[in-house]
Structure formats: C-alpha cells, structure tokens
mmCIF file of C-alpha atoms in Angstrom:
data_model
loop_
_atom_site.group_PDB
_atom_site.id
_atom_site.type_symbol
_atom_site.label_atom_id
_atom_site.label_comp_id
_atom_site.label_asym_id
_atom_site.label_seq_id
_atom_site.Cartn_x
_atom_site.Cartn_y
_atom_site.Cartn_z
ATOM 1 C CA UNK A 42 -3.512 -4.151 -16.764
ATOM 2 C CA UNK A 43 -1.972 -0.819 -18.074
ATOM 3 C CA UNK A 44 -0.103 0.708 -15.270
ATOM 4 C CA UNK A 45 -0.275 4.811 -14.766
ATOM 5 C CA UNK A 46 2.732 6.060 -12.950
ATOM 6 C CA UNK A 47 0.539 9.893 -11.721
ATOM 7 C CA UNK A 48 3.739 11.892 -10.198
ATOM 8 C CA UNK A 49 6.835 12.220 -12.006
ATOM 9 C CA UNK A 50 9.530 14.731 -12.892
ATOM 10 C CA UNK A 51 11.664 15.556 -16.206
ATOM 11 C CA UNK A 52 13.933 18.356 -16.790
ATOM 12 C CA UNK A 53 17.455 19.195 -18.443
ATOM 13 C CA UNK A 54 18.236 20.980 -15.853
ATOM 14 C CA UNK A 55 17.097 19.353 -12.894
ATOM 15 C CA UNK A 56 16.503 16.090 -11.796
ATOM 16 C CA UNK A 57 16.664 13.808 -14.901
ATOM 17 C CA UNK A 58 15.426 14.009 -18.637
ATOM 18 C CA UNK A 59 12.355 12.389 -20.032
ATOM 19 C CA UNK A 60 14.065 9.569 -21.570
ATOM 20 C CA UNK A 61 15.932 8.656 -18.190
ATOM 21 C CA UNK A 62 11.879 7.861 -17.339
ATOM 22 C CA UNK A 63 10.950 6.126 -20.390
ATOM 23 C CA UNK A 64 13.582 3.700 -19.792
ATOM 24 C CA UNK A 65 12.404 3.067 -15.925
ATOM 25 C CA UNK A 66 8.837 2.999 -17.498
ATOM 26 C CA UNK A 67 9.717 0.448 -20.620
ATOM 27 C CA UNK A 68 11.478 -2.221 -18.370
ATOM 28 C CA UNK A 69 8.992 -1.812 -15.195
ATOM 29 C CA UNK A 70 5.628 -1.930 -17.548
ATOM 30 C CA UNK A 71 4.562 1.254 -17.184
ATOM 31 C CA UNK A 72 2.490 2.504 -19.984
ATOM 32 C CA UNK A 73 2.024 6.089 -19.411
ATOM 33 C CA UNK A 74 3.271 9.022 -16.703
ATOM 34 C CA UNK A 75 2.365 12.274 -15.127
ATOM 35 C CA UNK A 76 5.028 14.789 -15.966
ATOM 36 C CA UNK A 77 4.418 17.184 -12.553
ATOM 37 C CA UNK A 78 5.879 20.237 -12.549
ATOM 38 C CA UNK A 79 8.368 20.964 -9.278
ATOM 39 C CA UNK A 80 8.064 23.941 -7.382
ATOM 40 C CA UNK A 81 9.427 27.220 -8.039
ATOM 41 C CA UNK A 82 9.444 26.344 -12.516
ATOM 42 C CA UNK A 83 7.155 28.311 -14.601
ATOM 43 C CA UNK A 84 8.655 27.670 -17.965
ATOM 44 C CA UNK A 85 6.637 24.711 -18.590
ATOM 45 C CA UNK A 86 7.897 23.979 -22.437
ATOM 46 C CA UNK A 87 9.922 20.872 -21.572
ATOM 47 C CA UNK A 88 6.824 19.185 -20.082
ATOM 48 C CA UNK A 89 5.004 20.241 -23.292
ATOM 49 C CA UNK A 90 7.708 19.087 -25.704
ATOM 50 C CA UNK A 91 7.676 15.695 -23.764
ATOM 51 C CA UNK A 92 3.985 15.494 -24.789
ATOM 52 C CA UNK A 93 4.401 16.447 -28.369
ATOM 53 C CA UNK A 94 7.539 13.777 -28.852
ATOM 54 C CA UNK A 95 5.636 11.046 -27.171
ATOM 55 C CA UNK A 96 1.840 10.564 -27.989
ATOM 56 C CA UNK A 97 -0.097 9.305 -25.390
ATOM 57 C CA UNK A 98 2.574 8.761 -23.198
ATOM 58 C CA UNK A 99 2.594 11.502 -20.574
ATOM 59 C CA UNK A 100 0.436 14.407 -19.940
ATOM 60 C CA UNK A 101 1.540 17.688 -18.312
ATOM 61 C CA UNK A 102 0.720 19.472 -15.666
ATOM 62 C CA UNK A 103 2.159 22.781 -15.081
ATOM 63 C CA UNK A 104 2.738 25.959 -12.541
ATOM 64 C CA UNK A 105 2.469 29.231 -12.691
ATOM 65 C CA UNK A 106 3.104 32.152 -10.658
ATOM 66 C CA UNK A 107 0.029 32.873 -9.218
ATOM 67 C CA UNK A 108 1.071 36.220 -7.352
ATOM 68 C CA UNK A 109 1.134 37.695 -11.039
ATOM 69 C CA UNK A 110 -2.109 39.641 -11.753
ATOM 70 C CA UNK A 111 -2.050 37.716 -15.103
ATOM 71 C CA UNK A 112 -1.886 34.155 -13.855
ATOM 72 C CA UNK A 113 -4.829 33.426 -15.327
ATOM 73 C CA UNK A 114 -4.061 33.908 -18.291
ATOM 74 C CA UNK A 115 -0.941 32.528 -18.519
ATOM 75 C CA UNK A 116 -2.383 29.475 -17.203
ATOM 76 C CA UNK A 117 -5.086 29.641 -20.314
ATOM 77 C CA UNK A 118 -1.926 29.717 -22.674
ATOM 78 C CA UNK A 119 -0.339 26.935 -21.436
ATOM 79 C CA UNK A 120 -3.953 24.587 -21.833
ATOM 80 C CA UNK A 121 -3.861 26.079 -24.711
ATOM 81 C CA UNK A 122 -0.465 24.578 -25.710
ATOM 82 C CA UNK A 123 -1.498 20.783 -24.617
ATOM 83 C CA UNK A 124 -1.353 21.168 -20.556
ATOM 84 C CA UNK A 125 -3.775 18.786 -18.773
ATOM 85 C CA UNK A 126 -3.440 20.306 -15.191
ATOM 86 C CA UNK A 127 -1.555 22.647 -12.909
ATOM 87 C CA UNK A 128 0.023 22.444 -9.028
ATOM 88 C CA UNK A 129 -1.148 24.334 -6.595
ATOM 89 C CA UNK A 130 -0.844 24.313 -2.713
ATOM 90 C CA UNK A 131 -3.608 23.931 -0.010
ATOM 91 C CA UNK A 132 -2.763 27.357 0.509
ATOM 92 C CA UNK A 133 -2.222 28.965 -2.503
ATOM 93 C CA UNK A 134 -4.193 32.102 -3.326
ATOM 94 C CA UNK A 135 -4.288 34.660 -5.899
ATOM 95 C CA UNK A 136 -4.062 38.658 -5.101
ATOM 96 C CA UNK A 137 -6.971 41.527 -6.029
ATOM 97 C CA UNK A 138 -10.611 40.503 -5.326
ATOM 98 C CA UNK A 139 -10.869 36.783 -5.663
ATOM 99 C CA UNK A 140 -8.361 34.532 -3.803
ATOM 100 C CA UNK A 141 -9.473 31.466 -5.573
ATOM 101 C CA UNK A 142 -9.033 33.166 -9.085
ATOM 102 C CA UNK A 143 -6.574 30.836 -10.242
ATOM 103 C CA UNK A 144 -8.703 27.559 -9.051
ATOM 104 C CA UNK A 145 -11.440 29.298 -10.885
ATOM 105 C CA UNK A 146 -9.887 29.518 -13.819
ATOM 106 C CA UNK A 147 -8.547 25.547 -13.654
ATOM 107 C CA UNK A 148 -12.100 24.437 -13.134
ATOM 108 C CA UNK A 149 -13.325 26.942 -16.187
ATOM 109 C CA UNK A 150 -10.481 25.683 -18.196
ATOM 110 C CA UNK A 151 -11.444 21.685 -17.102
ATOM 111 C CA UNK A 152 -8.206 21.123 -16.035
ATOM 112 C CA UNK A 153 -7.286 19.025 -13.104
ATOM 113 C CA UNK A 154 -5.277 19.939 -9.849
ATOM 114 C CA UNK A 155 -2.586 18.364 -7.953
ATOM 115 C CA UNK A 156 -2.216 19.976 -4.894
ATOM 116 C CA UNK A 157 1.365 19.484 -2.582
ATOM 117 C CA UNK A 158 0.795 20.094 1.123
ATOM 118 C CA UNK A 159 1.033 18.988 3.969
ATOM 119 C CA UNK A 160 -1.101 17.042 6.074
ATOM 120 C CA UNK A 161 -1.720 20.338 8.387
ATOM 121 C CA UNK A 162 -2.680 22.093 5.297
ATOM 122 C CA UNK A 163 -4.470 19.249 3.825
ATOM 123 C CA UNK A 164 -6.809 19.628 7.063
ATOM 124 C CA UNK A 165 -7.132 23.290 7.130
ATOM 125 C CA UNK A 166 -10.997 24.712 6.936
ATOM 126 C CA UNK A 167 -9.672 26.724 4.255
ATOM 127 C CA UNK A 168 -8.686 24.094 1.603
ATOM 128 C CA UNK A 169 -12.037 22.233 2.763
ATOM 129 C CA UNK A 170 -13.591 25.751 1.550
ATOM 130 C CA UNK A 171 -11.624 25.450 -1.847
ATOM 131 C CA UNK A 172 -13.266 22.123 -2.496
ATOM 132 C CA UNK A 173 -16.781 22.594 -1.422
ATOM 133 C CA UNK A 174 -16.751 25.655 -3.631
ATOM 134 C CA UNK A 175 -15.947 24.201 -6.647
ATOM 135 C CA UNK A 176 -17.361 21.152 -6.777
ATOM 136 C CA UNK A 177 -16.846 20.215 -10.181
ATOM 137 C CA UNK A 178 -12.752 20.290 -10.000
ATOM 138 C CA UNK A 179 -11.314 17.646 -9.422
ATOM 139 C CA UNK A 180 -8.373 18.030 -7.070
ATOM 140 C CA UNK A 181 -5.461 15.350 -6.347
ATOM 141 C CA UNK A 182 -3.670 15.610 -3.046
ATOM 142 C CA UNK A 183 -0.287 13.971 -3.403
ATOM 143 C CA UNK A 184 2.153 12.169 -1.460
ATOM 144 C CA UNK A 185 -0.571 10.261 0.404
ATOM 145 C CA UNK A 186 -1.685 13.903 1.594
ATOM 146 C CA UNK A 187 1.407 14.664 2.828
ATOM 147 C CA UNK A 188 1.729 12.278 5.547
ATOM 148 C CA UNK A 189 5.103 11.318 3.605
ATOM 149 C CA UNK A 190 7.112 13.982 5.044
ATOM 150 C CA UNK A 191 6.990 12.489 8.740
ATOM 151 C CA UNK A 192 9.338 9.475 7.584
ATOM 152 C CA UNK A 193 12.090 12.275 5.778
ATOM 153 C CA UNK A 194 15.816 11.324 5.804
ATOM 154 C CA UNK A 195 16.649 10.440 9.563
ATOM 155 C CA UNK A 196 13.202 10.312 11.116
ATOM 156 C CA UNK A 197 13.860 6.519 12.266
ATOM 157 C CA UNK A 198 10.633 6.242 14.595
ATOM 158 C CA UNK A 199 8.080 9.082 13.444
ATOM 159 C CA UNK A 200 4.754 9.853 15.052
ATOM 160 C CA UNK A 201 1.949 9.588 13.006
ATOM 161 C CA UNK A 202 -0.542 11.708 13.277
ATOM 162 C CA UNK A 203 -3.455 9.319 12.982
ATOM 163 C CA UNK A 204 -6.136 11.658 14.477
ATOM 164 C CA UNK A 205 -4.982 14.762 11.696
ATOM 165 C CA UNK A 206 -4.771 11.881 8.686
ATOM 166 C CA UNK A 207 -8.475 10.524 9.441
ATOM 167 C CA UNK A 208 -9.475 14.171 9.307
ATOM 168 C CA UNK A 209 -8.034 14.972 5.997
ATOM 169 C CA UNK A 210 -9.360 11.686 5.043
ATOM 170 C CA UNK A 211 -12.911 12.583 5.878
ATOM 171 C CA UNK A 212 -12.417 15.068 2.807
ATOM 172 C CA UNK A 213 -13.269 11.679 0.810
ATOM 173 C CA UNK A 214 -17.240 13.457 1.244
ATOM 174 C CA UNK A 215 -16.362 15.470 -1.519
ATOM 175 C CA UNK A 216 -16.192 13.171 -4.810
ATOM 176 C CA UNK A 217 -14.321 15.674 -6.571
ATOM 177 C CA UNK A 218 -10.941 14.566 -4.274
ATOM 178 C CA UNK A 219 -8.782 12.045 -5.120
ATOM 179 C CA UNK A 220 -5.494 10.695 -3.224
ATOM 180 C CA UNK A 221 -1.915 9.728 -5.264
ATOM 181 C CA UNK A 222 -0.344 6.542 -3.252
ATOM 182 C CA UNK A 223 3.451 6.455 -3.045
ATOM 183 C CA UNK A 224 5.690 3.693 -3.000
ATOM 184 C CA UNK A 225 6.069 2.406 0.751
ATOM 185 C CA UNK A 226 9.614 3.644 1.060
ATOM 186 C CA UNK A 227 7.727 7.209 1.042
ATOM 187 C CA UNK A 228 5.742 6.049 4.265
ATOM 188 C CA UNK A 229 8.303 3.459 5.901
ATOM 189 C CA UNK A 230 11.385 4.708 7.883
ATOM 190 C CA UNK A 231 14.475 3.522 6.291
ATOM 191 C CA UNK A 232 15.594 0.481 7.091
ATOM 192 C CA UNK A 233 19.225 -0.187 9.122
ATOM 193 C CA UNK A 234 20.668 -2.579 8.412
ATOM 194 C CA UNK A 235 18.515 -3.566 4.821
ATOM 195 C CA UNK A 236 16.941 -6.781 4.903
ATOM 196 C CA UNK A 237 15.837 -8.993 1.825
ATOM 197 C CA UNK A 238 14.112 -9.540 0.135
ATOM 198 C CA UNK A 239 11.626 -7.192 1.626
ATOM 199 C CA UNK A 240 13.332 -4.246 3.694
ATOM 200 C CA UNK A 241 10.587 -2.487 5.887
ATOM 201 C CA UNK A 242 9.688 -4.530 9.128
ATOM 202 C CA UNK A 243 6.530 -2.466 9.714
ATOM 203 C CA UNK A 244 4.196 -0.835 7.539
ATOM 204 C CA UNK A 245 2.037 1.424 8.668
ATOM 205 C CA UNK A 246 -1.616 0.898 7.482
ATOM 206 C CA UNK A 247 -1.793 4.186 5.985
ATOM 207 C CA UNK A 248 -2.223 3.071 2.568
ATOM 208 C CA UNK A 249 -5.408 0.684 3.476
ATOM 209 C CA UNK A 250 -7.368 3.769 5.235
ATOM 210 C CA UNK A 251 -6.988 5.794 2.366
ATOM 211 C CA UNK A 252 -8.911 2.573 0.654
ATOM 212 C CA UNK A 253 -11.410 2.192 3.181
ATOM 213 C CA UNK A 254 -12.143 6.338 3.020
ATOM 214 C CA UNK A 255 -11.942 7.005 -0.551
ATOM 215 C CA UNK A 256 -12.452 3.503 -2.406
ATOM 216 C CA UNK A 257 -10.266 1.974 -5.173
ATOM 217 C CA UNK A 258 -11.992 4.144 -8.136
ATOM 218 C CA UNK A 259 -10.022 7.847 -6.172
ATOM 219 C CA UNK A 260 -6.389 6.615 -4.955
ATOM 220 C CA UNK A 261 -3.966 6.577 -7.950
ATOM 221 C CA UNK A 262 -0.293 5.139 -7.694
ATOM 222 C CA UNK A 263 2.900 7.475 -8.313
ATOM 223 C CA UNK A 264 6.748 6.661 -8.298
ATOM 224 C CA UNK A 265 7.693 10.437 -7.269
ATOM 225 C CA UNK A 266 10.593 9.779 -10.040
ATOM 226 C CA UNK A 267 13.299 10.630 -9.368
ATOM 227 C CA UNK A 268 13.346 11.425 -6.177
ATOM 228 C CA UNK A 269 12.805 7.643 -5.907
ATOM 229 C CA UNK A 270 15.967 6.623 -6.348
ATOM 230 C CA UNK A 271 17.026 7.951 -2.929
ATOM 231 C CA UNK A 272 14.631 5.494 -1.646
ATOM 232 C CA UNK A 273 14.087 2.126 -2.441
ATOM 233 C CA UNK A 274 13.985 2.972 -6.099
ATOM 234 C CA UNK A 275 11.308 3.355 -9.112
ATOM 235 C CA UNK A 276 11.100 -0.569 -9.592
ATOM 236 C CA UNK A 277 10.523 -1.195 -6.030
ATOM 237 C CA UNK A 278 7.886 1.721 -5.308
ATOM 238 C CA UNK A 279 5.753 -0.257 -7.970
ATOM 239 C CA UNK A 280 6.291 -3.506 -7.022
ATOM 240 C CA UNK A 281 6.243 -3.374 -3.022
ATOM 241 C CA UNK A 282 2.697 -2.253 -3.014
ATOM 242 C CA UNK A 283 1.531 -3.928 -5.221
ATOM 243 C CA UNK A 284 2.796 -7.152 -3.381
ATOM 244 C CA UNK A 285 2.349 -5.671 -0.053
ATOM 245 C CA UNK A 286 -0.935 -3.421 0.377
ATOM 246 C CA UNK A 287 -3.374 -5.551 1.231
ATOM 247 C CA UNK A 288 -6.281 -4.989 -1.834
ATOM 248 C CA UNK A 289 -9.701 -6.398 -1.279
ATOM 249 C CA UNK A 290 -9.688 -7.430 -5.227
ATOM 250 C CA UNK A 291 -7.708 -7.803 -8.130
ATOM 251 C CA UNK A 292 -10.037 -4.714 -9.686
ATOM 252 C CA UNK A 293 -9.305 -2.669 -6.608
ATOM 253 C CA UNK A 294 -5.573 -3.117 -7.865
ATOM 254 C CA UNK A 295 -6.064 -2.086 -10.810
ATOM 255 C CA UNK A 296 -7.803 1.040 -10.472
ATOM 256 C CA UNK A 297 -5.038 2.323 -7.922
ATOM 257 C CA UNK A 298 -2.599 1.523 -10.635
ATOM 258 C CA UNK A 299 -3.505 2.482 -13.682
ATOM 259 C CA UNK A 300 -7.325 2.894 -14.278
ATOM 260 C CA UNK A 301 -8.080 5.930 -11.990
ATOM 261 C CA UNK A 302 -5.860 8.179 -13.817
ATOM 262 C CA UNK A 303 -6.857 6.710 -17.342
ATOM 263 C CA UNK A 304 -9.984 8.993 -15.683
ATOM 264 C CA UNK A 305 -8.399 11.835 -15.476
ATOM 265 C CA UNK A 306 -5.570 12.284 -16.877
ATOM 266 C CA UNK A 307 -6.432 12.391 -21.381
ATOM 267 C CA UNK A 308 -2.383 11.665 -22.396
ATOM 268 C CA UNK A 309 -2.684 13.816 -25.011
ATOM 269 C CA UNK A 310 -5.584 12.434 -26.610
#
C-alpha cells in the first residue's frame, strides 16, 4: 500500500526543514507528502525547492495574498513554477468585482484547494455557494473540517457539535469535496494520566461519519507535521487510525491512506 501523508509543513524558519520530514516519512513508510503552506507565508520558494530536490516526493501547495489586486497572477506564477494547489479559507474573498476571483483562477489553472476553517465556516451558505459554483474544483477541507479545534490544549471534555458537523458533512452532495482525516490525538482530548499502549479512552466516532457521508474514495489521511509532535506524535497519528477507525475493508483503508491523494495530488509528475 503506498501511504500519502496530505498535510504537512517545512520551513527554515519555522517549524522544521524538509529533511526533519523525510526522516519521519522513511522510518514510518510514508512514500510521499503534502508540503501545505501555513498561514500568513507568501514566499512559497522553499516548498518549490523541496519539489525540485525530491522527485515525486511531495507536491506544493501554496498562498498568496489575495487582498492584492494581482493575486491572480501571482498565483499563475507560482503553477507556473511546479505548485499543485493553494490554501484558502471558507471565507476568503478577493477585492474589485468578483469575490471568488482567486477560486476562479485555481479552477482555470486546475489546481486543487485546501481550505482551513472552521466547522462554523465550513457550514456557512457562503462556502456552500463557492462549491456549487465551481463545480469542477476540487476543494479539500482539512483538519476533519475543523472539528479539531474543539479538543485544543486544555479542552479536557469538549462539546461536539454533532448537529453543525452532519451539516458540513451533507456538503459530501457535491463530488468535487473531499475531507483530510487527522491522527486521533487531533480529535481526542489529551489523556491524564497516559495509558498504554493505547492512550485515548474514548473516541469519538467522528472519523466513521465522515466515511459513511463521503465514502473511502474522498477522505485522505494527514499527520499535520509538525505540529504533531505536541500530540501523540507523527508515528502514532498514522498508526492509531489505522488500528483504531473502524474501516469496512482493507480497500477502504487504503484509499484514506494513500490512494485518494495519488488522485489528486501529481508529486511532481
């Protein structure tokens, strides 16, 4: 089974460097990454670099600054240069006459988007607008659409928001959405004291509902590296759901982790 790992980070400056990645990816089994860009960058030529250094290992995708009247083009430029998609918010819109300019020119480009949000902005009529427009994007929505920010550092008995998640999973009417699924320490309050070998008493059954709504063939796994490691760690975001979730199939598996984004995602090629 090649294993996709869809949301990860690099930088010199931030965070860690590609090869801090590579190593988690060689001695987990992960054959290729994401490289997602993290909010407030626009100088995407590290992500780009990482592409040209490694074939087929990672693809890129980007941000720009889409309050500048030449967003567009800048985004162009960086396609241009070997990027395979670009992050934008639920909300994100571009000035002048067409708010969607800059989703326009992704699906023109045919480029991919990975959208962060959060589950209230995941659900907005707006970003349900955005889709049903155009159609023939394809847009991610990450971090299990956002639910993962209810079990932040702290939160040691959230409320889930069941009714809002089943809403934002109805968007699964719309085959050009797809969902990235986290590793379960994204989605599982931290556990005091730890237990082993397996730390989290309950799991919510988040994960499964995004199955039932979108189907194997949309949900793609990522290890949100690095952020990871202030979790339960890149090894153990891979391996607890894959022991854990409970998959219909063995080819339901393997879709989630590795051959939706093989899809999508080109790697450079």
């Amino acid at each position: 089974m090649v294993v996709v790992d869809t949301h990860c980070h690099a930088s010199l400056y931030w965070f860690e460097p590609v090869e801090v990645l590579l190593d988690e990816m060689t001695r987990n089994g992960v054959d290729k990454a994401a490289l997602i860009q993290f909010r407030g960058v626009y100088d995407n030529s590290y992500l780009i670099e990482c592409m040209r250094r490694f074939p087929g290992r990672f693809s890129a995708v980007v941000i720009v600054d889409t309050q500048r009247p030449d967003a567009p083009e800048r985004l162009e430029e960086w396609v241009r240069q070997g990027a395979e998609g670009v992050r934008l918010s639920p909300t994100e819109r571009s000035p002048g006459r067409d708010p969607l300019a800059i989703w326009r020119k992704a699906a023109d480009l045919g480029i991919l988007v990975s959208s962060l949000g959060t589950l209230e902005e995941f659900a907005s009529p707006g970003f349900e607008t955005v889709i049903k427009t155009l159609s023939g994007l394809n847009i991610i929505l990450e971090h299990l659409v956002g639910v993962g920010a209810y079990f932040g550092p702290g939160r040691r008995d959230p409320t889930i928001p069941y009714d809002t998640y089943k809403g934002v999973l109805g968007l699964a009417r719309y085959p050009n959405t797809f969902v990235k699924v986290p590793g379960l320490g994204e989605i599982c309050p931290r556990p005091t004291p730890f237990r082993q070998p397996f730390p989290f008493e309950n799991i919510p059954p988040l994960i499964e509902m995004a199955i039932d709504a979108f189907g194997p063939q949309r949900l793609m796994w990522g290890s949100d590296f690095p952020p990871v490691a202030n979790r339960e760690g890149y090894r153990n975001a891979l391996r607890f759901p894959m022991e854990q979730v409970k998959f219909k199939s063995g080819q339901d598996k393997e879709w989630i982790f590795g051959g939706t984004a093989a899809t999508l995602f080109r790697f450079g090629g």
